Short mmCIF file of C-alpha atoms and ligand atoms in Angstrom, two decimals:
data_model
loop_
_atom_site.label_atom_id
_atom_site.label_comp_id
_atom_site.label_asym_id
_atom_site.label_seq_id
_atom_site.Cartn_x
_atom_site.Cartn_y
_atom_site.Cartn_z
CA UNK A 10 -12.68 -4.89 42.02
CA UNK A 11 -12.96 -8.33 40.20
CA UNK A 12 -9.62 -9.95 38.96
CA UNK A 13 -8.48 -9.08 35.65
CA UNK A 14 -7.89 -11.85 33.33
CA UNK A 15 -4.58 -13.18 32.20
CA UNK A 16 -4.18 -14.10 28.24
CA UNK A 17 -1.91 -13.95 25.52
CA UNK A 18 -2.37 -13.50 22.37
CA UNK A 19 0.29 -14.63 19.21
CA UNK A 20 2.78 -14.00 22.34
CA UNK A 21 1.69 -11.12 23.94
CA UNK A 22 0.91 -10.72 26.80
CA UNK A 23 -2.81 -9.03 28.29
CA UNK A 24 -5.40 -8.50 30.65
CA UNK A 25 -8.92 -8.10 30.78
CA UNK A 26 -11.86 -7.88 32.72
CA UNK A 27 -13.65 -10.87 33.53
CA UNK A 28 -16.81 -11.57 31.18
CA UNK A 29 -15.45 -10.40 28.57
CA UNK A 30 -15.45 -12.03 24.66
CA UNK A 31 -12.00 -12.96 23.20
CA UNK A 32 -12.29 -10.65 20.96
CA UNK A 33 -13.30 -7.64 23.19
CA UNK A 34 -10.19 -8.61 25.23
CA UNK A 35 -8.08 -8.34 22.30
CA UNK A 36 -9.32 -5.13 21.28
CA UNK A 37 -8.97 -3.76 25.13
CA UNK A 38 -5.12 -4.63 24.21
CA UNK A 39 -4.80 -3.07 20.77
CA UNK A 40 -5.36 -5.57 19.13
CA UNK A 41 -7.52 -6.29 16.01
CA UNK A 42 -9.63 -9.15 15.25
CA UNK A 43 -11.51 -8.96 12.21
CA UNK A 44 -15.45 -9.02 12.55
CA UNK A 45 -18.20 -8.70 9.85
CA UNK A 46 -21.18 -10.01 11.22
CA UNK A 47 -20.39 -8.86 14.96
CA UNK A 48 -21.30 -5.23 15.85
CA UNK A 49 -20.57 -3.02 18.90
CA UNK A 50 -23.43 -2.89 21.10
CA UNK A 51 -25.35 -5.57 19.21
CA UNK A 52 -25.63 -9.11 20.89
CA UNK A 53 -22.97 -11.25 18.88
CA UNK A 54 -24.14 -14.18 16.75
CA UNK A 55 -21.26 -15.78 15.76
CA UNK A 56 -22.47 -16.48 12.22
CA UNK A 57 -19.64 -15.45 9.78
CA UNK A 58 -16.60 -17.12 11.53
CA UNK A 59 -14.21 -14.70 10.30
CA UNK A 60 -13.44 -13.76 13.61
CA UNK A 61 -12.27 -17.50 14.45
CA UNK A 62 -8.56 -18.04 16.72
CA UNK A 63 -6.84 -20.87 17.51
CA UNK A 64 -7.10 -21.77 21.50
CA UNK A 65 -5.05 -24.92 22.24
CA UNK A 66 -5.36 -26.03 18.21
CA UNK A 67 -9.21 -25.48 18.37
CA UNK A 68 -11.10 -23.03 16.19
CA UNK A 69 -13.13 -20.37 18.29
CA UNK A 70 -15.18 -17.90 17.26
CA UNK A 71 -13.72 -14.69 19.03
CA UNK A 72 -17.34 -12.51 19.17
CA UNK A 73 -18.94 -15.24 20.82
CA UNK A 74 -16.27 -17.34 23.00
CA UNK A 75 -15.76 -15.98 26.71
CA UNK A 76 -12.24 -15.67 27.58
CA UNK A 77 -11.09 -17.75 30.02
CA UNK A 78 -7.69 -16.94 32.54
CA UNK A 79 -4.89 -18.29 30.86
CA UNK A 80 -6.12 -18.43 27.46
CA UNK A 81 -3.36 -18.98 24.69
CA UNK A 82 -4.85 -17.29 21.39
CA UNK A 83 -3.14 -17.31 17.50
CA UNK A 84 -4.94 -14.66 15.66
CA UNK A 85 -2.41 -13.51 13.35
CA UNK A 86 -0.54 -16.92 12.18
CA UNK A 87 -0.39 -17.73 9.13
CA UNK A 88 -2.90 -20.88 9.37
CA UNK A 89 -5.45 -18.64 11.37
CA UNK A 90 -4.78 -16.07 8.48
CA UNK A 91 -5.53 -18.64 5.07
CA UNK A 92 -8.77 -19.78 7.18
CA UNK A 93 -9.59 -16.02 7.37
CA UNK A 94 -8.49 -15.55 3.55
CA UNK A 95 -11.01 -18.60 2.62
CA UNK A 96 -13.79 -17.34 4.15
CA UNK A 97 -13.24 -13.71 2.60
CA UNK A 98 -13.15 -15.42 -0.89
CA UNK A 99 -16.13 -17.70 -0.31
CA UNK A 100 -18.29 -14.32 0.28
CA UNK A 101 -17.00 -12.78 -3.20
CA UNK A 102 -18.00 -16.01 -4.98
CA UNK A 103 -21.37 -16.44 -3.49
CA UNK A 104 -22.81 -13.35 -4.00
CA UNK A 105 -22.48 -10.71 -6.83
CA UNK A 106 -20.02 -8.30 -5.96
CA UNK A 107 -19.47 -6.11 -8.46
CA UNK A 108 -17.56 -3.31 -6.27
CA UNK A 109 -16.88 -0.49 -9.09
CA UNK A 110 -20.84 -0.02 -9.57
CA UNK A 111 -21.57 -0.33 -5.51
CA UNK A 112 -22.46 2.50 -3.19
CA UNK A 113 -20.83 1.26 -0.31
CA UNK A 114 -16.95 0.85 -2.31
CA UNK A 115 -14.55 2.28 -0.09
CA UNK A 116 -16.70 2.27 3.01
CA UNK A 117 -17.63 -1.58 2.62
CA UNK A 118 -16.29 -3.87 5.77
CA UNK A 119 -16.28 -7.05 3.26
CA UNK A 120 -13.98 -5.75 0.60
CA UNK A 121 -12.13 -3.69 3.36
CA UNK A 122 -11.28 -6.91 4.56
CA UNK A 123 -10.64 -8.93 1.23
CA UNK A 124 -8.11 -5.69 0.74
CA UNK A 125 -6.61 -6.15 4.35
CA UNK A 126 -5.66 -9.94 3.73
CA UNK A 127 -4.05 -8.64 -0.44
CA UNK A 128 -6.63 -10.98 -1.78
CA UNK A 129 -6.53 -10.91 -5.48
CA UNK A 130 -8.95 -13.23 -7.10
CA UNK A 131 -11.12 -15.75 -5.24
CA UNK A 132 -9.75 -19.34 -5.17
CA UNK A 133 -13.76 -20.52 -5.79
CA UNK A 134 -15.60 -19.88 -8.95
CA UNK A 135 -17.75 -17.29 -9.59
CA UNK A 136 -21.85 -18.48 -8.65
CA UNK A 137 -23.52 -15.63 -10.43
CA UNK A 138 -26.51 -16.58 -8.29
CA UNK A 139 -29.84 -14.91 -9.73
CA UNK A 140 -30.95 -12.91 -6.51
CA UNK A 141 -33.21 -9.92 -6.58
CA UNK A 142 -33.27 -6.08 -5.10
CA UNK A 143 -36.36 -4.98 -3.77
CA UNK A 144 -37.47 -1.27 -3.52
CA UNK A 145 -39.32 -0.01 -0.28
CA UNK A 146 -40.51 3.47 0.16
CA UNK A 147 -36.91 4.60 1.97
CA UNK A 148 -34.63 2.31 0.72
CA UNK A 149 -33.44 -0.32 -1.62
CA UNK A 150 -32.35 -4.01 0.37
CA UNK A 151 -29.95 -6.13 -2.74
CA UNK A 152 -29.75 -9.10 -2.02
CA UNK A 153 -26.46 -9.22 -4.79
CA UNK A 154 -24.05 -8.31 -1.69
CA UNK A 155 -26.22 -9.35 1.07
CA UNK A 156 -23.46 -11.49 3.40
CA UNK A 157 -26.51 -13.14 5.36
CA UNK A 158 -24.89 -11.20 8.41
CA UNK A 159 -28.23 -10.52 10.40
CA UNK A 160 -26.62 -6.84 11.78
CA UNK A 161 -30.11 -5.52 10.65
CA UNK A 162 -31.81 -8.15 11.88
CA UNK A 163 -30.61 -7.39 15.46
CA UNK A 164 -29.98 -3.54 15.10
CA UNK A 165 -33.94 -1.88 13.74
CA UNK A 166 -36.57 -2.14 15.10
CA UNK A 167 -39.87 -0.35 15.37
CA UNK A 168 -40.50 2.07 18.47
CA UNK A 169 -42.38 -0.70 20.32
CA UNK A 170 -39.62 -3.15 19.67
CA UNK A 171 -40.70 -4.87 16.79
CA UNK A 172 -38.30 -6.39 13.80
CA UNK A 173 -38.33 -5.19 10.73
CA UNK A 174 -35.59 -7.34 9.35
CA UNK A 175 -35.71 -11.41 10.06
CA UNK A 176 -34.16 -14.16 8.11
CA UNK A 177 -36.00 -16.62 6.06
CA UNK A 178 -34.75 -20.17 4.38
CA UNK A 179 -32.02 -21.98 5.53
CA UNK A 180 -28.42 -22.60 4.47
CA UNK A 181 -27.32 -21.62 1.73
CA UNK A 182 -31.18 -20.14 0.72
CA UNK A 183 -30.99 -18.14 3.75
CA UNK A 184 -32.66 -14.35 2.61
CA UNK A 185 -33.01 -11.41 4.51
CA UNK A 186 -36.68 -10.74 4.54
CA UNK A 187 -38.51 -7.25 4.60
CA UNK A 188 -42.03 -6.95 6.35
CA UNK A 189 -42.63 -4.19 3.83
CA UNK A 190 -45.50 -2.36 6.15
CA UNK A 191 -43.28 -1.63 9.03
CA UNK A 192 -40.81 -0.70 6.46
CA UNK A 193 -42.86 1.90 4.97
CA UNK A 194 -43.15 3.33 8.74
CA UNK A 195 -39.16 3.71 9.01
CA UNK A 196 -37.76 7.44 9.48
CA UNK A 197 -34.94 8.66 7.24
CA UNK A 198 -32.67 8.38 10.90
CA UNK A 199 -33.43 4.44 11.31
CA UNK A 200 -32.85 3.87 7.52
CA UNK A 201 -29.92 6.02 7.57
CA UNK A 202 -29.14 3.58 10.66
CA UNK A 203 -29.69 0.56 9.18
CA UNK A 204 -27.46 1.50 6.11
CA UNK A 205 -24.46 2.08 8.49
CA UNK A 206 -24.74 -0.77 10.05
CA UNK A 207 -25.19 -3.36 7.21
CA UNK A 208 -21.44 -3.78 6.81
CA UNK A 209 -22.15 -4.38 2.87
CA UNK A 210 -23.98 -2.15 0.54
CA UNK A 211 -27.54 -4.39 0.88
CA UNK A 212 -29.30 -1.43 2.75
CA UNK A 213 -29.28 1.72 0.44
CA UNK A 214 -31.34 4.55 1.46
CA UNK A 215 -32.89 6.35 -1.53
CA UNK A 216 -31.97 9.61 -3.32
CA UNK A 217 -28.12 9.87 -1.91
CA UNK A 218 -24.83 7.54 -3.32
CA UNK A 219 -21.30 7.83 -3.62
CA UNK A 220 -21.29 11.25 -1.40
CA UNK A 221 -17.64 10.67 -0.36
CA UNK A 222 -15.59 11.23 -2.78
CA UNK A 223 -12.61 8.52 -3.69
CA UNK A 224 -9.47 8.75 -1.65
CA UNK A 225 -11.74 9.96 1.07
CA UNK A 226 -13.74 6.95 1.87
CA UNK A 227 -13.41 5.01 4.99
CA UNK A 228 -10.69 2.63 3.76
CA UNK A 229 -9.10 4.49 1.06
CA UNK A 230 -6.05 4.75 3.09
CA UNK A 231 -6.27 2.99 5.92
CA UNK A 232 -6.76 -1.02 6.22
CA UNK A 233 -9.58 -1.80 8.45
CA UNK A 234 -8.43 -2.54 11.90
CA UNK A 235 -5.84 0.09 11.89
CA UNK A 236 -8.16 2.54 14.27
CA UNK A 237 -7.68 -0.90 16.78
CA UNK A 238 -4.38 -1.24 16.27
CA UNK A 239 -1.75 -0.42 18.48
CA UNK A 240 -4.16 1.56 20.23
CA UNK A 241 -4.38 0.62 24.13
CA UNK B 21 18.74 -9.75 -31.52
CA UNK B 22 17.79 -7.30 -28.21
CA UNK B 23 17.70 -9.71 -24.91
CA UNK B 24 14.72 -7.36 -24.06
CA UNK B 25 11.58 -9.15 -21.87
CA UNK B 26 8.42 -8.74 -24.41
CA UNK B 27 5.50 -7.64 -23.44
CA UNK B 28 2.03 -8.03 -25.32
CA UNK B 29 -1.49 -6.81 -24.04
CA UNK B 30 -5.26 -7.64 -25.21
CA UNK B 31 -8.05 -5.77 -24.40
CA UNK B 32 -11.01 -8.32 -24.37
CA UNK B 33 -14.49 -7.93 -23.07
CA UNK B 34 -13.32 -4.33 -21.56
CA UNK B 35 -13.52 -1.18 -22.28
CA UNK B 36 -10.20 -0.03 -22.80
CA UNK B 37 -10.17 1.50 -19.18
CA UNK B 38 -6.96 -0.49 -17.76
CA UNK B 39 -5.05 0.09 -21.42
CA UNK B 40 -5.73 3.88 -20.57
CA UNK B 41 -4.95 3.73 -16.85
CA UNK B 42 -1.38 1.63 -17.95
CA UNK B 43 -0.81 4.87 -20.44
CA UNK B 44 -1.02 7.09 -16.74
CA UNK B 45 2.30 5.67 -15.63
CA UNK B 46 3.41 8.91 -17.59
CA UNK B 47 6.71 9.75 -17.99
CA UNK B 48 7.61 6.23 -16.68
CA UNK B 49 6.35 5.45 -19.75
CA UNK B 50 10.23 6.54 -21.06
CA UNK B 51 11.91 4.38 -18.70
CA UNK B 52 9.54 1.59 -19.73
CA UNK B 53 10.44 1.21 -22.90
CA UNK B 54 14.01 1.28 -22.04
CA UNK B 55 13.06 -1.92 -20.43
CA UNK B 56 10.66 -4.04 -22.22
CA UNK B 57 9.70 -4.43 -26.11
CA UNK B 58 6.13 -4.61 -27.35
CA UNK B 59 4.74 -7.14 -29.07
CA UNK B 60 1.04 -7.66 -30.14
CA UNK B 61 -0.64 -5.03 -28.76
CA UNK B 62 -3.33 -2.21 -29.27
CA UNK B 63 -0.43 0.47 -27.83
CA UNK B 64 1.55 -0.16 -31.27
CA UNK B 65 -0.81 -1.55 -33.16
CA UNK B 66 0.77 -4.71 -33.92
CA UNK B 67 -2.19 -7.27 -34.62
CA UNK B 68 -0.13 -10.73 -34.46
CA UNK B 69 2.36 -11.87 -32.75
CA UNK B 70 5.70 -11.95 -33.92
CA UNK B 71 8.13 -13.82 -31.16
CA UNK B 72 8.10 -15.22 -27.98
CA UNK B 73 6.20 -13.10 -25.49
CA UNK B 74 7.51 -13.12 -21.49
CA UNK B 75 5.08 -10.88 -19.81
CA UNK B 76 1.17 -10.98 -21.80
CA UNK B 77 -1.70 -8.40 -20.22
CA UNK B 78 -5.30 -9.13 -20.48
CA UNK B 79 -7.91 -6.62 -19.95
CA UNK B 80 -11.62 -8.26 -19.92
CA UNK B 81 -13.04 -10.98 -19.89
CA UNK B 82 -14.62 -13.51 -22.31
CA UNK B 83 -17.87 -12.32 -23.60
CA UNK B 84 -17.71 -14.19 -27.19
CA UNK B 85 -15.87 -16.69 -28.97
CA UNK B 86 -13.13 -14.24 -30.37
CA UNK B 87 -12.18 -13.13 -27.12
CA UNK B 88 -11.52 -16.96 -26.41
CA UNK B 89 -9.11 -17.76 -29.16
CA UNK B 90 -7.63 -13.99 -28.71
CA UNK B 91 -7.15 -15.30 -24.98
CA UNK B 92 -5.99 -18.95 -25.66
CA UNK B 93 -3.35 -17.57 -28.53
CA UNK B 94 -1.95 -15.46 -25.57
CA UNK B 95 -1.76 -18.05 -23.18
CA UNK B 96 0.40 -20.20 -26.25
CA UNK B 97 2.44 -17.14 -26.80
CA UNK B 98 3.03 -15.22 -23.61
CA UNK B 99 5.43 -17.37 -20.60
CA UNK B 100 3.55 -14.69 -17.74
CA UNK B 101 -0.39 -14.51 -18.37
CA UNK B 102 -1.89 -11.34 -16.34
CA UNK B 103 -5.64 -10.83 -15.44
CA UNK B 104 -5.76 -6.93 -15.58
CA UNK B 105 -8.49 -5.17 -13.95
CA UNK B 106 -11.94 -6.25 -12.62
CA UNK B 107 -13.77 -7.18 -16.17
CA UNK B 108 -10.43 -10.13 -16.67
CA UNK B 109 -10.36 -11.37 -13.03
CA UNK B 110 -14.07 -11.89 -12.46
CA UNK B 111 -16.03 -10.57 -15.54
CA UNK B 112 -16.48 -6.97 -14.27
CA UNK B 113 -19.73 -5.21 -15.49
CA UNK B 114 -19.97 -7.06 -18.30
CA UNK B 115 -20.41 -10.15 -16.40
CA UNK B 116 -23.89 -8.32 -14.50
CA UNK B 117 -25.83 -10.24 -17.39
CA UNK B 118 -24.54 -13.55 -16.13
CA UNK B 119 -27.65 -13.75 -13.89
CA UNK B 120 -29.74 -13.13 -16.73
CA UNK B 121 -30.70 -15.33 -19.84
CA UNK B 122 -28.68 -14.51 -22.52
CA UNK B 123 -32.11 -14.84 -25.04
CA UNK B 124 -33.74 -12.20 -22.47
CA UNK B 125 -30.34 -10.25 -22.73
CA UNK B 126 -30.84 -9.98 -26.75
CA UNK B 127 -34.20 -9.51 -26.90
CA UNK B 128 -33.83 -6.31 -24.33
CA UNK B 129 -30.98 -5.14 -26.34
CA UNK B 130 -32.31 -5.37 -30.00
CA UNK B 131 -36.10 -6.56 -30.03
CA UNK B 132 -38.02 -4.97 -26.61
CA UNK B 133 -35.63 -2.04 -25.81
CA UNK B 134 -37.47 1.72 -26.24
CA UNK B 135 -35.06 2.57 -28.14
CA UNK B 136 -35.13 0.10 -31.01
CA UNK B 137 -37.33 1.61 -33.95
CA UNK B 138 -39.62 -1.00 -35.21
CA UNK B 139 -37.94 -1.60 -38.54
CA UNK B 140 -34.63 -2.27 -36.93
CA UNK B 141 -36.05 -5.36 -34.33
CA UNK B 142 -33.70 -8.02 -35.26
CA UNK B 143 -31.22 -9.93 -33.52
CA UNK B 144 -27.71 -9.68 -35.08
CA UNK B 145 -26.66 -13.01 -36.26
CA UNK B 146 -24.00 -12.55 -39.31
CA UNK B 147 -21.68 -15.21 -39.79
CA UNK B 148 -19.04 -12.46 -39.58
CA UNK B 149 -20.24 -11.46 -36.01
CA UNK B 150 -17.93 -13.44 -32.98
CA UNK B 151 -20.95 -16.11 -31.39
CA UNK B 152 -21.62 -14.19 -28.17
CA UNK B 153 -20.95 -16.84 -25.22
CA UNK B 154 -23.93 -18.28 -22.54
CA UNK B 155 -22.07 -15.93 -20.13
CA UNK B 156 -19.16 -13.71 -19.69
CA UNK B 157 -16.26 -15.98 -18.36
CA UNK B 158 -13.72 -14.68 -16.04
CA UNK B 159 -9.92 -15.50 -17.90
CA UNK B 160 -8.95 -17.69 -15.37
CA UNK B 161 -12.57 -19.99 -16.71
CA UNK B 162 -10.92 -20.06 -20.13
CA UNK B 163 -6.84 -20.74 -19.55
CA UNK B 164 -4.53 -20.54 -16.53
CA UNK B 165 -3.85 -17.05 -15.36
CA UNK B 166 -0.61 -16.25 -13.17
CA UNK B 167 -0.65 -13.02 -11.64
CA UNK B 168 -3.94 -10.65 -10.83
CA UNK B 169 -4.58 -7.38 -10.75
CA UNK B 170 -7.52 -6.24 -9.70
CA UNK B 171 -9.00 -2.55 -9.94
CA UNK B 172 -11.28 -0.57 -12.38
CA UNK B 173 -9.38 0.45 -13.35
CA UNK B 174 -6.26 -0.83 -11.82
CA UNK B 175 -4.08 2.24 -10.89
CA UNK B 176 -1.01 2.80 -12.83
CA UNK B 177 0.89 2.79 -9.74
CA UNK B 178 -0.17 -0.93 -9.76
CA UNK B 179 0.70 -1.92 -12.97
CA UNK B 180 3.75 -0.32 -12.76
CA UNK B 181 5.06 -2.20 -9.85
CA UNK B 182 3.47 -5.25 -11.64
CA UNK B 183 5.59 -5.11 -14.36
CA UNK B 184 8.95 -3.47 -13.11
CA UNK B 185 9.17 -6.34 -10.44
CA UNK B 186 8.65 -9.47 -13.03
CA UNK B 187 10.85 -7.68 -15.31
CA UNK B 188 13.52 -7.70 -12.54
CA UNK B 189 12.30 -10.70 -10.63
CA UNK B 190 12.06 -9.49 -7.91
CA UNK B 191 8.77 -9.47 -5.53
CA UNK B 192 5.76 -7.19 -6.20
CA UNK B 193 5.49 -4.54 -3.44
CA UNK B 194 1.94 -4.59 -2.85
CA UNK B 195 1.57 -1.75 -0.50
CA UNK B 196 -2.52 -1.33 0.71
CA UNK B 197 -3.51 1.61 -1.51
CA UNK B 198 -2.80 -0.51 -4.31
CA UNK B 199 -5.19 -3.09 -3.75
CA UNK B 200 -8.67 -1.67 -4.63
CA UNK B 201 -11.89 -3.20 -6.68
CA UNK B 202 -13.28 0.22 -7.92
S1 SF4 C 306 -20.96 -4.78 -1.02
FE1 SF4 C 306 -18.76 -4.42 -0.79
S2 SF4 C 306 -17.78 -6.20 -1.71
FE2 SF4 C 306 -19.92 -6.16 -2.41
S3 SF4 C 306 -19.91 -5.02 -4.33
FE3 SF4 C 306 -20.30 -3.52 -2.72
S4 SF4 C 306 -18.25 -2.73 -2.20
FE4 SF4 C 306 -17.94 -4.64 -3.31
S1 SF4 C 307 -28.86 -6.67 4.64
FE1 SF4 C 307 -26.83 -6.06 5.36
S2 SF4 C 307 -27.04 -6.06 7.59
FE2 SF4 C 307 -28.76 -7.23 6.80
S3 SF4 C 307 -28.07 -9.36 6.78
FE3 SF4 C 307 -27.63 -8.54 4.75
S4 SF4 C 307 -25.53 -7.82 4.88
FE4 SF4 C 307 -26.24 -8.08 6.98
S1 FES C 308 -17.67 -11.79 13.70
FE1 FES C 308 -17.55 -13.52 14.94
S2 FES C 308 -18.60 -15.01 13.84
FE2 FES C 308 -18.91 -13.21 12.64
#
């Protein structure tokens, strides 16, 4: 058996198996990092950044970065935390989030973790950017809460592996783009797929909406993270 | 004179949703007034203000010019300026028209709109009538804001705390299910 890794993180001590990410060691531990554009099983991008921990006083991105033996990580300081906060609050402005007439309130990762961190009101003004939702035979894609986190991008895909999803612009254009004739070939499984997975509500599938009722939505009662938590 | 803390509230580009959901704190509602006086205020109906105010609610956000001056004579009169709900701390539904023209906004509404019989295709434009603003501004756009509470409506459980803990200075108690956007 290969040697388990020694790390610590905010000063506790762990172990995990070699090859792992930072933040899969942490989670092997019990303990949370928060991700929103990293997904189990999908290969991590490292786009979002809301995952970042201080290693020796540099910024990592915790999806992406391998641990290493020895590793000394902050993840829940409060410097680590603000940087987390900002990033959160950038999101809100950017888009148009206007949570009590979304689908995906109560199950939605981003303001899951905007309530994790008790974030109020965005330190950045509003954008109110003009962006469009598009209608395809399945599902609706709105581009209002679209975080630009490329899960779908990665996640569907046609039976003989082709994208359905890709990105299109760059920086702060960057769109998720639709290639609407493989779209229309999507069963109600994959859409229903690609709606779990988008961590926002940008992937809707037609003809169903706000099926859980409140106080039984996925963070109604529980702050995201807690199912990692303490768990080990 | 009572040494009382004063509290006034507004309800600006709302819709009266976080006035109704501060009526839910119930019989609290008993103990509250054992603690606080109103001052302006839809709850009694007082339309000016009359004293110094220490805590001032504001429901909505600025969708005309009356809800400005209605907002800028509470930050003058009120020591403790609070963004209630979703419509005061970032525009709320209301504020979907920001990404749309406000001359394509009127002419939906009153000229294009289904529903508009022929005869009546006219865009207000009284004197009377408030000017409706290029936007719907969030309250902290307009004046500084201290303390936010977001929600839509924000529970009463919320507001309660709120207010109990700046009327005895002490620290809110923010506990997680009081923190929601919907
Ligand atoms: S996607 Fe999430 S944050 Fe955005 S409006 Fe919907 S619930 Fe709110
Ligand atoms: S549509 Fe959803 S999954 Fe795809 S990039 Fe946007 S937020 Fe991410
Ligand atoms: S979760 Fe790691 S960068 Fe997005």
């Amino acid at each position: 058996m290969p040697e388990k890794l020694k790390f610590s993180i905010d000063g506790r001590e762990g172990l995990a198996d070699q090859g792992m990410t930072i933040y899969e060691a942490a989670k092997a531990n019990g303990v949370y990092i928060p991700v929103l554009c990293h997904y189990e099983g999908l290969k991590p991008v490292g786009s979002c950044r809301i995952c970042s921990v201080l290693v020796n006083g540099r910024w990592m991105a915790s999806c992406t970065q391998p641990l290493s033996e020895g590793m000394v990580i902050e993840n829940n300081t409060p410097q680590v935390i603000e940087y987390r906060r900002a990033i959160i609050e950038m999101l809100f402005s950017e888009g148009n989030h206007f949570c009590p007439a979304c689908e995906k309130s109560g199950n939605c990762e981003l303001q899951a973790l905007a309530y994790r961190y008790s974030i109020m009101v965005p330190r950045f003004p509003y954008q109110f950017p003009q962006r469009q939702i598009e209608a395809y035979p399945g599902f609706l894609l709105e581009h209002n809460r679209c975080v630009q986190c490329q899960r779908c991008v990665r996640a569907i895909q046609t039976e003989d592996g082709r994208k359905i999803f890709a990105m299109k612009n760059r920086s702060k254009d960057v769109r998720v783009n639709v290639d609407p004739k493989l779209a229309a070939k999507l069963s109600p499984d994959q859409i229903q797929k690609a709606m779990d997975i988008c961590p926002v509500g940008a992937i809707l599938k037609k003809e169903v909406g706000f099926i859980r009722p409140i106080g039984q939505r996925k963070y109604d009662r529980q702050p995201i993270g807690s199912e990692i938590e303490g768990k080990k | 004179m009572s040494s009382k803390p004063v509290i006034a509230t507004a309800s600006l580009a709302g819709c009266f949703g976080c006035h109704m959901s501060f009526l839910d704190i119930d019989e609290r509602l008993l103990e509250l007034i054992e603690l606080v006086e109103f001052d302006k205020s839809p709850i009694d109906d007082l339309k000016h203000f009359t004293r110094p105010v220490d805590i001032g609610l504001i429901e909505g956000g600025c969708c005309n010019a009356e809800n400005v001056e209605v907002l800028r004579s509470f930050r003058k009169n009120c020591r403790i300026l609070i963004s209630l709900g979703e419509c005061a701390v970032m525009g709320g539904l209301p504020a979907m028209r920001n990404t749309i023209s406000l001359k394509d906004c009127l002419e939906e509404a009153y000229l294009n709109s289904p529903t508009v019989a022929p005869e009546d295709r006219v865009i207000p434009n009284d004197e009377d009538l408030p000017l409706i603003l290029d936007r719907v501004y969030p309250c902290h756009e307009i004046v500084k804001i201290d303390y936010f509470l977001p929600g839509c409506p924000p529970s009463a459980d919320l507001i309660w705390e709120a207010l109990t803990a700046l009327v005895q200075n002490r620290p809110m108690k923010l506990d997680y299910q009081l923190i929601k956007y919907d």
